JSON list of C-alpha atoms in Angstrom, two decimals:
[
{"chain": "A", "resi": 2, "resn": "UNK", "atom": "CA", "xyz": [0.00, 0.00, 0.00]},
{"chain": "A", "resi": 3, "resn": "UNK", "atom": "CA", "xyz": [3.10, 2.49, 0.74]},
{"chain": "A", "resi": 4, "resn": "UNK", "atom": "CA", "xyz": [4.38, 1.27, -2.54]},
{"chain": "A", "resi": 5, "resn": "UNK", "atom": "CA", "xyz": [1.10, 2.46, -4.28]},
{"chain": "A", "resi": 6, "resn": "UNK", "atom": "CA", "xyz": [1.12, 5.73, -2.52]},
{"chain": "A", "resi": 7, "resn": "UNK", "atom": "CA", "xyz": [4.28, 6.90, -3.04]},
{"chain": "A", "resi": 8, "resn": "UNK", "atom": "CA", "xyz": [3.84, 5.62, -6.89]},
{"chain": "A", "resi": 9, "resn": "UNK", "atom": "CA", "xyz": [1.08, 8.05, -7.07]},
{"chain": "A", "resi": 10, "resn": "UNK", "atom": "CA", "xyz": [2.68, 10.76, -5.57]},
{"chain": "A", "resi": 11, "resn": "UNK", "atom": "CA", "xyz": [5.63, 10.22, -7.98]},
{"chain": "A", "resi": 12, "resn": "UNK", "atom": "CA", "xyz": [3.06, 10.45, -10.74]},
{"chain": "A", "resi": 13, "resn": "UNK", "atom": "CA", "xyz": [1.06, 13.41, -9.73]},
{"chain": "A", "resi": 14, "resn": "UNK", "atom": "CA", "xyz": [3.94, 15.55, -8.74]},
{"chain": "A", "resi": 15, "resn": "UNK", "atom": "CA", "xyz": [5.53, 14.53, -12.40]},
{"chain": "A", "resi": 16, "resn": "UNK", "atom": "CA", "xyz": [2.74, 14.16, -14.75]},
{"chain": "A", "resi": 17, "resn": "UNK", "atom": "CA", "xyz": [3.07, 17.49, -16.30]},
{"chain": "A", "resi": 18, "resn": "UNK", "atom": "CA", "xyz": [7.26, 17.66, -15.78]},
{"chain": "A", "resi": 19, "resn": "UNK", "atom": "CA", "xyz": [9.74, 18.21, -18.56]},
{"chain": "A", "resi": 20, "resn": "UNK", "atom": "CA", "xyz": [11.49, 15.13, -19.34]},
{"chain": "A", "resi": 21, "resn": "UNK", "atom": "CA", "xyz": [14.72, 16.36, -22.07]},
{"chain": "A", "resi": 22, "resn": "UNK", "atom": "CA", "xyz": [18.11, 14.84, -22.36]},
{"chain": "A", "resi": 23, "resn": "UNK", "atom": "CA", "xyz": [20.81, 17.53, -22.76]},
{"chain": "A", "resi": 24, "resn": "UNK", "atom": "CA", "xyz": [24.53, 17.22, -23.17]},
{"chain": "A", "resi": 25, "resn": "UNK", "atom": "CA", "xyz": [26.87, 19.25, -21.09]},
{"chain": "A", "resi": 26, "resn": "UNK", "atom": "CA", "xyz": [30.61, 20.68, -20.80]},
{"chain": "A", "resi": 27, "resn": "UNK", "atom": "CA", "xyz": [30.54, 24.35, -19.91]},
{"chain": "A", "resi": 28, "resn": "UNK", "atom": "CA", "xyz": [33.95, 25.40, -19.50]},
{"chain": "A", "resi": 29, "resn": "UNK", "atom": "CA", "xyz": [35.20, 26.12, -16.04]},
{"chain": "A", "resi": 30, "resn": "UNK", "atom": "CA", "xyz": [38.69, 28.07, -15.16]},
{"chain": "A", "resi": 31, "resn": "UNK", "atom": "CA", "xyz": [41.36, 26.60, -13.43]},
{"chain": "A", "resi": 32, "resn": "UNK", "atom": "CA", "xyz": [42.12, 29.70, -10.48]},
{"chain": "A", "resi": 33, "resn": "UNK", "atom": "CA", "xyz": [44.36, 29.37, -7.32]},
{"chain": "A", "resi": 34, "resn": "UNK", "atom": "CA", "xyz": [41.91, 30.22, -4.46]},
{"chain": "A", "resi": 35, "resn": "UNK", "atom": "CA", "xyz": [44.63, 32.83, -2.81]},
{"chain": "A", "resi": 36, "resn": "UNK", "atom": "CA", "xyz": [43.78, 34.94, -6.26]},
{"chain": "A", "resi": 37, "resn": "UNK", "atom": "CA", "xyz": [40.31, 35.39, -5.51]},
{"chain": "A", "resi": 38, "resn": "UNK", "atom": "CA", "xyz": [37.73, 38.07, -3.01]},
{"chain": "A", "resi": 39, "resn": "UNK", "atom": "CA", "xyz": [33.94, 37.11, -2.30]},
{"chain": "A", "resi": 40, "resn": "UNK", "atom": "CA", "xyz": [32.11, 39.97, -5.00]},
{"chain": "A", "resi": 41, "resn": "UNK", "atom": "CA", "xyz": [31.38, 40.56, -8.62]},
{"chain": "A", "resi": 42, "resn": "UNK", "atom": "CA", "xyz": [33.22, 43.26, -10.18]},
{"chain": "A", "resi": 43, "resn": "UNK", "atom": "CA", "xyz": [30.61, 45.62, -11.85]},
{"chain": "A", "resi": 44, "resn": "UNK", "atom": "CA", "xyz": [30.87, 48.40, -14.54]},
{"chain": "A", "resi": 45, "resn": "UNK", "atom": "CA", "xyz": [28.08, 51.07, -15.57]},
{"chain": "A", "resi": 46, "resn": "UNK", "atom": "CA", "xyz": [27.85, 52.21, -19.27]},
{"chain": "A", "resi": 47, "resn": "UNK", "atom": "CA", "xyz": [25.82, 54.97, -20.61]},
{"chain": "A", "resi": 48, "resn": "UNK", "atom": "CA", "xyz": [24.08, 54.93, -24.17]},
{"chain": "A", "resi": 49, "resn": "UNK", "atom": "CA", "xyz": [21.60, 57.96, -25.88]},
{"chain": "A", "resi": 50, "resn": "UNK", "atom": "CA", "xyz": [17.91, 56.67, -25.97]},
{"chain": "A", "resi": 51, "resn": "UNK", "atom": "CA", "xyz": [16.87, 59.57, -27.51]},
{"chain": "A", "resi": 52, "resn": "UNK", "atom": "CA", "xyz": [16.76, 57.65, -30.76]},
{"chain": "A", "resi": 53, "resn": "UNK", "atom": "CA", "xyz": [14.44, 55.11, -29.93]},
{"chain": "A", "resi": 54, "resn": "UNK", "atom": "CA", "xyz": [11.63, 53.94, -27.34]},
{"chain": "A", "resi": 55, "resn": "UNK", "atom": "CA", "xyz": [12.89, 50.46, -27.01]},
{"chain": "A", "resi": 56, "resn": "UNK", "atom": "CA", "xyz": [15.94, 48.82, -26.68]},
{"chain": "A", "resi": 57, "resn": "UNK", "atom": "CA", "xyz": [16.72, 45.09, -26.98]},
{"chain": "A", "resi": 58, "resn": "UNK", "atom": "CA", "xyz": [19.74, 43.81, -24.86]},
{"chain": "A", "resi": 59, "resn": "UNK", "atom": "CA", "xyz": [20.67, 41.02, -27.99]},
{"chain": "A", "resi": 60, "resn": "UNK", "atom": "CA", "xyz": [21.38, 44.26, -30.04]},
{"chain": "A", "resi": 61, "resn": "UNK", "atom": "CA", "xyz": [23.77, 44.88, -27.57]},
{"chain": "A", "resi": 62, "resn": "UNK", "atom": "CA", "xyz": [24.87, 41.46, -27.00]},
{"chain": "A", "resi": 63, "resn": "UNK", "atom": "CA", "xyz": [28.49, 41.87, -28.82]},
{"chain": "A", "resi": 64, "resn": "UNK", "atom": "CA", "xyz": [28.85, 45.83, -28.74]},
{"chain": "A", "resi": 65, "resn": "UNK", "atom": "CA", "xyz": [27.74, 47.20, -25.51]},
{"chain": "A", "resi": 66, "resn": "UNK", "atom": "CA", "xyz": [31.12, 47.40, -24.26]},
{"chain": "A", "resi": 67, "resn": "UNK", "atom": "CA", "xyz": [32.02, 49.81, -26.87]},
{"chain": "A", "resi": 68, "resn": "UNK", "atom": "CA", "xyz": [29.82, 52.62, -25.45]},
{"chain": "A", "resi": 69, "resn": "UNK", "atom": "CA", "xyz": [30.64, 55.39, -22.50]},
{"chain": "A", "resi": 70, "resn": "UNK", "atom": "CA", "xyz": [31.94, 53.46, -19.29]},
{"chain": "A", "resi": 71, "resn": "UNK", "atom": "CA", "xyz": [31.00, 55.41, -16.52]},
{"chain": "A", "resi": 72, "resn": "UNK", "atom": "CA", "xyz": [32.06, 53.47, -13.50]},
{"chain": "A", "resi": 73, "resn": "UNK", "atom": "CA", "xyz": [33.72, 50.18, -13.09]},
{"chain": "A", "resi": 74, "resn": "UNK", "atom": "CA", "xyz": [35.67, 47.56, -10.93]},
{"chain": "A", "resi": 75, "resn": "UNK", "atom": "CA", "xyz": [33.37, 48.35, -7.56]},
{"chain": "A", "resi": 76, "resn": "UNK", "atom": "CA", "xyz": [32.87, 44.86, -6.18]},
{"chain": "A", "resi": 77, "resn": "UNK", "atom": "CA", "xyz": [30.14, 44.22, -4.90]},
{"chain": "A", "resi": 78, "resn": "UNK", "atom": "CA", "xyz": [28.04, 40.77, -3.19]},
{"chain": "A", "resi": 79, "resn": "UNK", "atom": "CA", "xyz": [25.30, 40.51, -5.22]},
{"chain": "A", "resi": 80, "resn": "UNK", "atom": "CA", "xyz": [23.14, 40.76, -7.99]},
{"chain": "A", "resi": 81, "resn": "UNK", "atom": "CA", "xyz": [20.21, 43.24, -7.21]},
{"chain": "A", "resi": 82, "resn": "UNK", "atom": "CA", "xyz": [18.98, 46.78, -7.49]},
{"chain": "A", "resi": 83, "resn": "UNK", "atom": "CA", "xyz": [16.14, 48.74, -7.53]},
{"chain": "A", "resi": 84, "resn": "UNK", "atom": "CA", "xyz": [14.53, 52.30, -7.59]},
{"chain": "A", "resi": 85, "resn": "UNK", "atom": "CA", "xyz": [12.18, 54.22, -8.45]},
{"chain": "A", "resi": 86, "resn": "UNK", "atom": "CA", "xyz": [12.70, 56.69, -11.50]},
{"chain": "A", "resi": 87, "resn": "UNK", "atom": "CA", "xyz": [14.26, 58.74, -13.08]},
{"chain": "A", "resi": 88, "resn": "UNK", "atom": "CA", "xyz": [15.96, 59.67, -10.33]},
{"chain": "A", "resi": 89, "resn": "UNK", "atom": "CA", "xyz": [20.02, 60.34, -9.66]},
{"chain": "A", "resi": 90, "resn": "UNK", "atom": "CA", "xyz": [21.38, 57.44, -7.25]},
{"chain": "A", "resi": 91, "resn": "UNK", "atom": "CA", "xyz": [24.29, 56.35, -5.24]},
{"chain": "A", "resi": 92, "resn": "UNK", "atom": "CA", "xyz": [24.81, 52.49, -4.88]},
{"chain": "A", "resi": 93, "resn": "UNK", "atom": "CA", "xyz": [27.85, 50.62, -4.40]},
{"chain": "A", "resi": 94, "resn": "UNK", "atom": "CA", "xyz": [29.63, 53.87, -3.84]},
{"chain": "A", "resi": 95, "resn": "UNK", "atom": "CA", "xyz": [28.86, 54.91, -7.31]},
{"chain": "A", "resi": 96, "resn": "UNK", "atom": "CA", "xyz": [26.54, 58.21, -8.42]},
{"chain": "A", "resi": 97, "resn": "UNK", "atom": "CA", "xyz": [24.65, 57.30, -11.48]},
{"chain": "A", "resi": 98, "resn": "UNK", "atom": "CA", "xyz": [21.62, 58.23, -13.30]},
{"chain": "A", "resi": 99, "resn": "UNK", "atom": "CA", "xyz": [19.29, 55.18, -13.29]},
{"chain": "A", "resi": 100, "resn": "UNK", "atom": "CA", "xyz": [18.07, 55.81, -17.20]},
{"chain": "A", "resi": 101, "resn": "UNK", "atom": "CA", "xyz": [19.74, 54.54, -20.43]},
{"chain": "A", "resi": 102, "resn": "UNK", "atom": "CA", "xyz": [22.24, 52.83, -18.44]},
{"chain": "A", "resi": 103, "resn": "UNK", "atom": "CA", "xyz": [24.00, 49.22, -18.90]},
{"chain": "A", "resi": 104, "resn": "UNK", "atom": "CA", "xyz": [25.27, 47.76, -15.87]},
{"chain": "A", "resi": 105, "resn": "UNK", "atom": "CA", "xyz": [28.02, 44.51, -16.15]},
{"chain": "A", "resi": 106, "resn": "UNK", "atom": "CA", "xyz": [28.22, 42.61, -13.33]},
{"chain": "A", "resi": 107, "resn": "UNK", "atom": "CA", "xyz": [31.28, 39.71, -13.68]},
{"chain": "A", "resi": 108, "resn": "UNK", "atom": "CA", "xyz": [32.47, 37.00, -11.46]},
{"chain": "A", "resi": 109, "resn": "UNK", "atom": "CA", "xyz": [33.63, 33.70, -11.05]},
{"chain": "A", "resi": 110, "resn": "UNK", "atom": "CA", "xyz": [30.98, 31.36, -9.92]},
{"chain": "A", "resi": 111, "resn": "UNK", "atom": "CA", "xyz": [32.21, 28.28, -7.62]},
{"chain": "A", "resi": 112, "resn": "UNK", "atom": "CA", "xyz": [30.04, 25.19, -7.58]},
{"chain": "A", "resi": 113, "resn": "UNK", "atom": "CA", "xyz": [30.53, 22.72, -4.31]},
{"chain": "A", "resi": 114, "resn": "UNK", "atom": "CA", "xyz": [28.67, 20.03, -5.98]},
{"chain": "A", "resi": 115, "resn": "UNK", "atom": "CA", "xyz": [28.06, 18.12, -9.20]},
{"chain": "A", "resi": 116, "resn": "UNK", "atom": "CA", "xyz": [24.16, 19.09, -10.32]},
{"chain": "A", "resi": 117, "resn": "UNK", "atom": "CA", "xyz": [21.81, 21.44, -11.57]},
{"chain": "A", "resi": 118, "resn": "UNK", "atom": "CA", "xyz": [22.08, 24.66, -11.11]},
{"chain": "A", "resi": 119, "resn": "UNK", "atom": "CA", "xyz": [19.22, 27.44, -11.81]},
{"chain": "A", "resi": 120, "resn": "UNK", "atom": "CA", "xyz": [19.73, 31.19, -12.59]},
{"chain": "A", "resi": 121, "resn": "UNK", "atom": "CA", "xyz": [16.28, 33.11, -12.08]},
{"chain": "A", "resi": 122, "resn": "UNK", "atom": "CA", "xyz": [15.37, 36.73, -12.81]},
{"chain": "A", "resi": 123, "resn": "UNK", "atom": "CA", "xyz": [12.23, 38.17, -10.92]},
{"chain": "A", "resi": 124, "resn": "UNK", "atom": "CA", "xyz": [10.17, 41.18, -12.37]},
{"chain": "A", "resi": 125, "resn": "UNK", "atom": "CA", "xyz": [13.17, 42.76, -14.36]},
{"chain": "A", "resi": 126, "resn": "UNK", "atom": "CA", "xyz": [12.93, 46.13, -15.89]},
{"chain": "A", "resi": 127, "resn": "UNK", "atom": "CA", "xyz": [13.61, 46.54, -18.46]},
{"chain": "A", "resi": 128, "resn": "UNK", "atom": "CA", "xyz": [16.36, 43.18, -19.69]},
{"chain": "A", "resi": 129, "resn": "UNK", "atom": "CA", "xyz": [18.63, 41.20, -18.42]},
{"chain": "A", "resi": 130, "resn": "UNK", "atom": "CA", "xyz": [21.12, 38.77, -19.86]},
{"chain": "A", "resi": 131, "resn": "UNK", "atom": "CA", "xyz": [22.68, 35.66, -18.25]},
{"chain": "A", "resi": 132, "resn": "UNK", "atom": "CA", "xyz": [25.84, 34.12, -19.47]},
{"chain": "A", "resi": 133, "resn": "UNK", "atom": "CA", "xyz": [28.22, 31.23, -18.11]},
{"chain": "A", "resi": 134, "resn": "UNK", "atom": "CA", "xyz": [31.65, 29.60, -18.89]},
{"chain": "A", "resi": 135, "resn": "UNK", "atom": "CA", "xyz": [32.90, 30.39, -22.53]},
{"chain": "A", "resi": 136, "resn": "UNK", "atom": "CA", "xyz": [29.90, 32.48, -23.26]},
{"chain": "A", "resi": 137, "resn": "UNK", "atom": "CA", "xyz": [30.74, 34.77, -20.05]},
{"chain": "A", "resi": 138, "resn": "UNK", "atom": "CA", "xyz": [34.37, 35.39, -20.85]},
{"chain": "A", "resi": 139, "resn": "UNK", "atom": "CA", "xyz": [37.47, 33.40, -20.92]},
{"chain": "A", "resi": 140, "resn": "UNK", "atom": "CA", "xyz": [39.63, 32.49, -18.31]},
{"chain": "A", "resi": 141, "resn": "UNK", "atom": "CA", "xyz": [41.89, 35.46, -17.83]},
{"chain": "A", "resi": 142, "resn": "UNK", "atom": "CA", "xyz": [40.31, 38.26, -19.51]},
{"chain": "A", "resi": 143, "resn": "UNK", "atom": "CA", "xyz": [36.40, 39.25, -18.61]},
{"chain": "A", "resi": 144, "resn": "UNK", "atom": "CA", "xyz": [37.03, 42.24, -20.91]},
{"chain": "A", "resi": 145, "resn": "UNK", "atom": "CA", "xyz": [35.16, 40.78, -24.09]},
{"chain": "A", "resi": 146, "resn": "UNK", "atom": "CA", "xyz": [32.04, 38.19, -24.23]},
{"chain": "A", "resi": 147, "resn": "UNK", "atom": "CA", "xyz": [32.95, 34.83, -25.68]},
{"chain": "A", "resi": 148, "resn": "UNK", "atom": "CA", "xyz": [32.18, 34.32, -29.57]},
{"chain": "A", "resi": 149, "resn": "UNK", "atom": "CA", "xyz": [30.09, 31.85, -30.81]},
{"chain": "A", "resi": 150, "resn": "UNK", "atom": "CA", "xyz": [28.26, 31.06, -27.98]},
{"chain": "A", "resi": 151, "resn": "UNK", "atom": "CA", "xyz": [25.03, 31.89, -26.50]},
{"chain": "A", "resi": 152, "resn": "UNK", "atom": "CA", "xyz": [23.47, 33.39, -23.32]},
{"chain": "A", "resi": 153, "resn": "UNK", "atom": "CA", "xyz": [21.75, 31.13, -20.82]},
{"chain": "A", "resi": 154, "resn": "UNK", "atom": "CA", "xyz": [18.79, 33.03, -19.85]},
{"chain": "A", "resi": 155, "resn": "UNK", "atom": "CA", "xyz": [17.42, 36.20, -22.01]},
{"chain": "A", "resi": 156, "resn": "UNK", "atom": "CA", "xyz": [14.61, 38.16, -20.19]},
{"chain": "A", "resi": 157, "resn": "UNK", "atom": "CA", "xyz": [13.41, 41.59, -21.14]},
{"chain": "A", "resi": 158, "resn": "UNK", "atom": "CA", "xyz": [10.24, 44.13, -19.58]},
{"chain": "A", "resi": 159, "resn": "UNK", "atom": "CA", "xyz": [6.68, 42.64, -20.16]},
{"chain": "A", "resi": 160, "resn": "UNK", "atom": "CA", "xyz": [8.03, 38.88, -20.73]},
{"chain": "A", "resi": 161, "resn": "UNK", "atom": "CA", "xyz": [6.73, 36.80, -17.89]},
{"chain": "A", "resi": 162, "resn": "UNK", "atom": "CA", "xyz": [7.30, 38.32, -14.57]},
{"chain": "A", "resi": 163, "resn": "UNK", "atom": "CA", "xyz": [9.97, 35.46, -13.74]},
{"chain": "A", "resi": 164, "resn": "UNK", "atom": "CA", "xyz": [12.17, 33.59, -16.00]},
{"chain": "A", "resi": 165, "resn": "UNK", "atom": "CA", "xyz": [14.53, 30.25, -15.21]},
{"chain": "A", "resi": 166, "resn": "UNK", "atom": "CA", "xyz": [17.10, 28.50, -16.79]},
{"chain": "A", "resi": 167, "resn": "UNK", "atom": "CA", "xyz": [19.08, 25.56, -15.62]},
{"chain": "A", "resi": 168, "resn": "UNK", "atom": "CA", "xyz": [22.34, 24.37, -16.44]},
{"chain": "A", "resi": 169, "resn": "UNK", "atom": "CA", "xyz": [24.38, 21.07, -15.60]},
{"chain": "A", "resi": 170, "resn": "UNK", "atom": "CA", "xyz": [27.88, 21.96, -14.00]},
{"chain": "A", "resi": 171, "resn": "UNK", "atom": "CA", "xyz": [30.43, 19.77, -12.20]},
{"chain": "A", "resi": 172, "resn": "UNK", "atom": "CA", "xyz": [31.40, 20.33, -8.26]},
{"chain": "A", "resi": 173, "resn": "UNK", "atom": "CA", "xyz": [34.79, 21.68, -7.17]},
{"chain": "A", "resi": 174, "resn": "UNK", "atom": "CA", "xyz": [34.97, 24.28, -10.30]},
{"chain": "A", "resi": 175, "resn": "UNK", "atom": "CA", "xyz": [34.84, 28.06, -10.71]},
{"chain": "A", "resi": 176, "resn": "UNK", "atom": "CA", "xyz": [33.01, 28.70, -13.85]},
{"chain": "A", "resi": 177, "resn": "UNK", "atom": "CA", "xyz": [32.64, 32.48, -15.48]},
{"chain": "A", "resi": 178, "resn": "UNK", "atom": "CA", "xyz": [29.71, 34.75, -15.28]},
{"chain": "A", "resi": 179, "resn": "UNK", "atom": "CA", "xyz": [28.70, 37.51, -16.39]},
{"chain": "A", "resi": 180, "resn": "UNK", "atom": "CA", "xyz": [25.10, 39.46, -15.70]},
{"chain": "A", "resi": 181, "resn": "UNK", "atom": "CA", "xyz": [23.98, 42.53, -18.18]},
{"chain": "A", "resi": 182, "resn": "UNK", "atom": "CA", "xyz": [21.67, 44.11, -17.24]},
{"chain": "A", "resi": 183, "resn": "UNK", "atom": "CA", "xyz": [19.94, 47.28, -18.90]},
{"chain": "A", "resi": 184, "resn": "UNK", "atom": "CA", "xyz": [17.04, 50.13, -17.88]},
{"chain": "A", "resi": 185, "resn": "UNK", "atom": "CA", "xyz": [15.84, 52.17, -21.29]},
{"chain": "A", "resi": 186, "resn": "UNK", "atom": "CA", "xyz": [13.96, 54.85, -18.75]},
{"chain": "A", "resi": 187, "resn": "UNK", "atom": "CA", "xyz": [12.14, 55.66, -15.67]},
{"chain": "A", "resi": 188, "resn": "UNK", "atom": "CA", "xyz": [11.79, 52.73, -12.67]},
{"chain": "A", "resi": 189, "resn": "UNK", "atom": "CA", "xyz": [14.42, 50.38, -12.98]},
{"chain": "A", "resi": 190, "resn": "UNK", "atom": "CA", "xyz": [15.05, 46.98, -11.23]},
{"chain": "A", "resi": 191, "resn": "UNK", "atom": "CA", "xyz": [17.09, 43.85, -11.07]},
{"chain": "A", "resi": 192, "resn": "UNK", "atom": "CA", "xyz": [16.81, 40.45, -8.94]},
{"chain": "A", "resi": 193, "resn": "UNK", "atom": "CA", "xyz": [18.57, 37.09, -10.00]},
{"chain": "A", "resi": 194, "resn": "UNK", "atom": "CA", "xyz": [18.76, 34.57, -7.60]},
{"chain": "A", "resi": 195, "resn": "UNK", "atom": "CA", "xyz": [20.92, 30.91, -8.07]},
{"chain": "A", "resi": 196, "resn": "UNK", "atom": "CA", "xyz": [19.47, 27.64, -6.76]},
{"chain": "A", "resi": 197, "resn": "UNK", "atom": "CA", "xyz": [21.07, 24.32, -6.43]},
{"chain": "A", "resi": 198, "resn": "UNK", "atom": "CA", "xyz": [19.40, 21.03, -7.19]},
{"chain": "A", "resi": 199, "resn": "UNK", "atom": "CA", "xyz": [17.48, 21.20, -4.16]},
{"chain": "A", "resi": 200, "resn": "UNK", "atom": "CA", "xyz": [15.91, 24.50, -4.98]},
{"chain": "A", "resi": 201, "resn": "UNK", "atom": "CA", "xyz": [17.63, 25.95, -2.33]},
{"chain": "A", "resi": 202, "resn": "UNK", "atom": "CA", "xyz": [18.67, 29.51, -2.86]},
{"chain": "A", "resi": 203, "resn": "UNK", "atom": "CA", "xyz": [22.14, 29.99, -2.66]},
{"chain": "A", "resi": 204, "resn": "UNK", "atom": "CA", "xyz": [24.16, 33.33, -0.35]},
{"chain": "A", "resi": 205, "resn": "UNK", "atom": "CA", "xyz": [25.95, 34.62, -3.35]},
{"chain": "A", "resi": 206, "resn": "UNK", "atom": "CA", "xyz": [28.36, 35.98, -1.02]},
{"chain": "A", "resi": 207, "resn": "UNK", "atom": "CA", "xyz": [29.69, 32.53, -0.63]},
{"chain": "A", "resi": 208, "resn": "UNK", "atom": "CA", "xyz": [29.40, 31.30, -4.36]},
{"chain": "A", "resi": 209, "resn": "UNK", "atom": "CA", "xyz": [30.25, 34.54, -6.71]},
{"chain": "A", "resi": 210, "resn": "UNK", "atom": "CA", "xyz": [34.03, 35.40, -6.41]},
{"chain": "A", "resi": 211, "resn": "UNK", "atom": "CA", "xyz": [36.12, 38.59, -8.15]},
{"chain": "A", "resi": 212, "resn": "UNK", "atom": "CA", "xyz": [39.93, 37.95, -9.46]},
{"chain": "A", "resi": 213, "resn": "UNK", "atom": "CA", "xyz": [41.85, 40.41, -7.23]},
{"chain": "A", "resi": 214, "resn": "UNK", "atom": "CA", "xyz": [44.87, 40.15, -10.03]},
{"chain": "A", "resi": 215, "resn": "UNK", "atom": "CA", "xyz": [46.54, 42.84, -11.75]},
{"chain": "A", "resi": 216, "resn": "UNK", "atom": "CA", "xyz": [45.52, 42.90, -15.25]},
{"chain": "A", "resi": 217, "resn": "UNK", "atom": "CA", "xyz": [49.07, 41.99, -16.20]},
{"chain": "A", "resi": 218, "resn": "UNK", "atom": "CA", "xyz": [48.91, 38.80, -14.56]},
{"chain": "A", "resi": 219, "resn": "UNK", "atom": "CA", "xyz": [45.16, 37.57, -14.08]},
{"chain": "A", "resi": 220, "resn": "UNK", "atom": "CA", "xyz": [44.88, 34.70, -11.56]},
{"chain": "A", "resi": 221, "resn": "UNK", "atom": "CA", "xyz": [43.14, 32.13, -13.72]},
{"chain": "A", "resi": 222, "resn": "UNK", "atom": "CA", "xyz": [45.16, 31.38, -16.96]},
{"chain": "A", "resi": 223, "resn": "UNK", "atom": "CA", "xyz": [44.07, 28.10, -18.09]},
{"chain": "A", "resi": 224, "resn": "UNK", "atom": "CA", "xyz": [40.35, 26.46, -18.78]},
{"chain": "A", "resi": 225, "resn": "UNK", "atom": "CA", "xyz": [38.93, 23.43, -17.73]},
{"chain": "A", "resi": 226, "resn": "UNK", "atom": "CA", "xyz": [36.39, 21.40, -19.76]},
{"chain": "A", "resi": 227, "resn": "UNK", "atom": "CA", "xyz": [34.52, 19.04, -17.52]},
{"chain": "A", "resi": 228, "resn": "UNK", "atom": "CA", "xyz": [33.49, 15.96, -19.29]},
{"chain": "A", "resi": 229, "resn": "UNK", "atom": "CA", "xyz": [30.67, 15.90, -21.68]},
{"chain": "A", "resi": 230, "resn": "UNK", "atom": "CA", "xyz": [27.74, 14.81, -19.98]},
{"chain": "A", "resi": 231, "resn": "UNK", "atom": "CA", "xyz": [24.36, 13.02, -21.33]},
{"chain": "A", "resi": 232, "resn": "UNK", "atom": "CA", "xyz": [21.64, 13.79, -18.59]},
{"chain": "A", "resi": 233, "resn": "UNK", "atom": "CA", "xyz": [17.56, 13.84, -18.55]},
{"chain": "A", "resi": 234, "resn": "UNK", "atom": "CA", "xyz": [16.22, 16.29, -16.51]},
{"chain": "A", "resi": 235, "resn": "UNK", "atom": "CA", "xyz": [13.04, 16.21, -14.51]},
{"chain": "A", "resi": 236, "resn": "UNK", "atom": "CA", "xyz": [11.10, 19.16, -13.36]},
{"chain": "A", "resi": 237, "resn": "UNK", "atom": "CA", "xyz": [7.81, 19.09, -12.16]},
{"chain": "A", "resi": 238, "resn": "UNK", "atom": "CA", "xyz": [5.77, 22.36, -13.20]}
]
């Protein structure tokens, strides 16, 4: 009878779940601990909107970093803001206007264990893009976004109020990230939380990590590919 139970449970909880089989090997970086602070570095570029009402973050995805950097290389410990607007504001020891601004957030994200690992972005405004190992940067340099590759989670103003995307990564690495985030006008605001395979939200304080090298010598010189690996994943809506 316990048998039966738990067999229904199993199927009512995973009926309507997504059943896919994926094949993973995000690149990780190979980084001697004593190189590294808790943070994300973060820089703030500012673009003219006077040319258009809306503003798609892939039209940015590969030239952003070519417009007016106004601040940069603030760490910080994590990856949220918000405020009402337009409006002039100080955060992270940094005075900014919040409109027609980009803001980079980069870091080295450390996973303890093998698993999944979600990335979710809650009521943005107005876009936000999520991007991890080769697609974030490569080991050593976090000034350019990797080519050829694509984001891991794309979410822009008046999508659905929450967006989540998982990804398979292997324990014991530190893989890149980087978060861009943009506001066209007005109220702006940014939330993305990590979970790990239990759903549990994770203190990015003790995951997200900032390379505290010189630019001549960066910390992390060398990339690791984890082994390629088949997996069905099942998530119960």
């Amino acid at each position: 009878m316990i048998i039966q139970i738990l067999f229904l449970y199993w199927l009512f909880a995973f009926a309507n779940a997504d059943t896919s089989t994926y094949t993973s090997n995000v690149a990780a970086c190979k980084i001697p601990t004593n190189r590294l602070q808790p943070g994300l570095s973060v820089n703030i570029y500012s673009y003219d909107n006077s040319a258009t009402t809306t503003l798609a973050l892939e039209e940015l995805y590969t030239g952003y970093t070519t417009l007016s950097r106004r601040y940069s290389n603030t760490v910080i410990s994590s990856i949220s803001l918000s405020a009402a607007g337009p409006t002039t504001m100080t955060t992270w020891g940094m005075p900014f206007g919040n409109e027609a601004i980009i803001i980079e957030f980069v870091s080295y994200f450390y996973v303890d264990q093998t698993g999944f690992y979600a990335f979710q972005s809650n009521n943005i405004d107005d876009g936000v893009m999520i991007l991890i190992g080769l697609a974030a940067f490569k080991c050593g340099d976090v000034s350019g976004i990797g080519k050829g590759y694509t984001y891991l989670l794309y979410q822009q103003y008046k999508n659905p109020i929450s967006a989540i995307s998982d990804v398979y990564l292997e324990g014991g690495q530190y893989y890149p990230l980087r978060v861009v985030f943009f506001n066209d006008e007005s109220a702006i605001f940014l939330n993305v939380n990590i979970q790990d395979s239990n759903s549990s939200t994770l203190d990015q304080k003790k995951v997200l990590f900032n390379d505290i090298s010189d630019g001549d010598t960066p910390g992390c010189t060398a990339m690791y590919y984890p082994r390629a690996v088949s997996y069905t994943h099942l998530r119960a809506h």
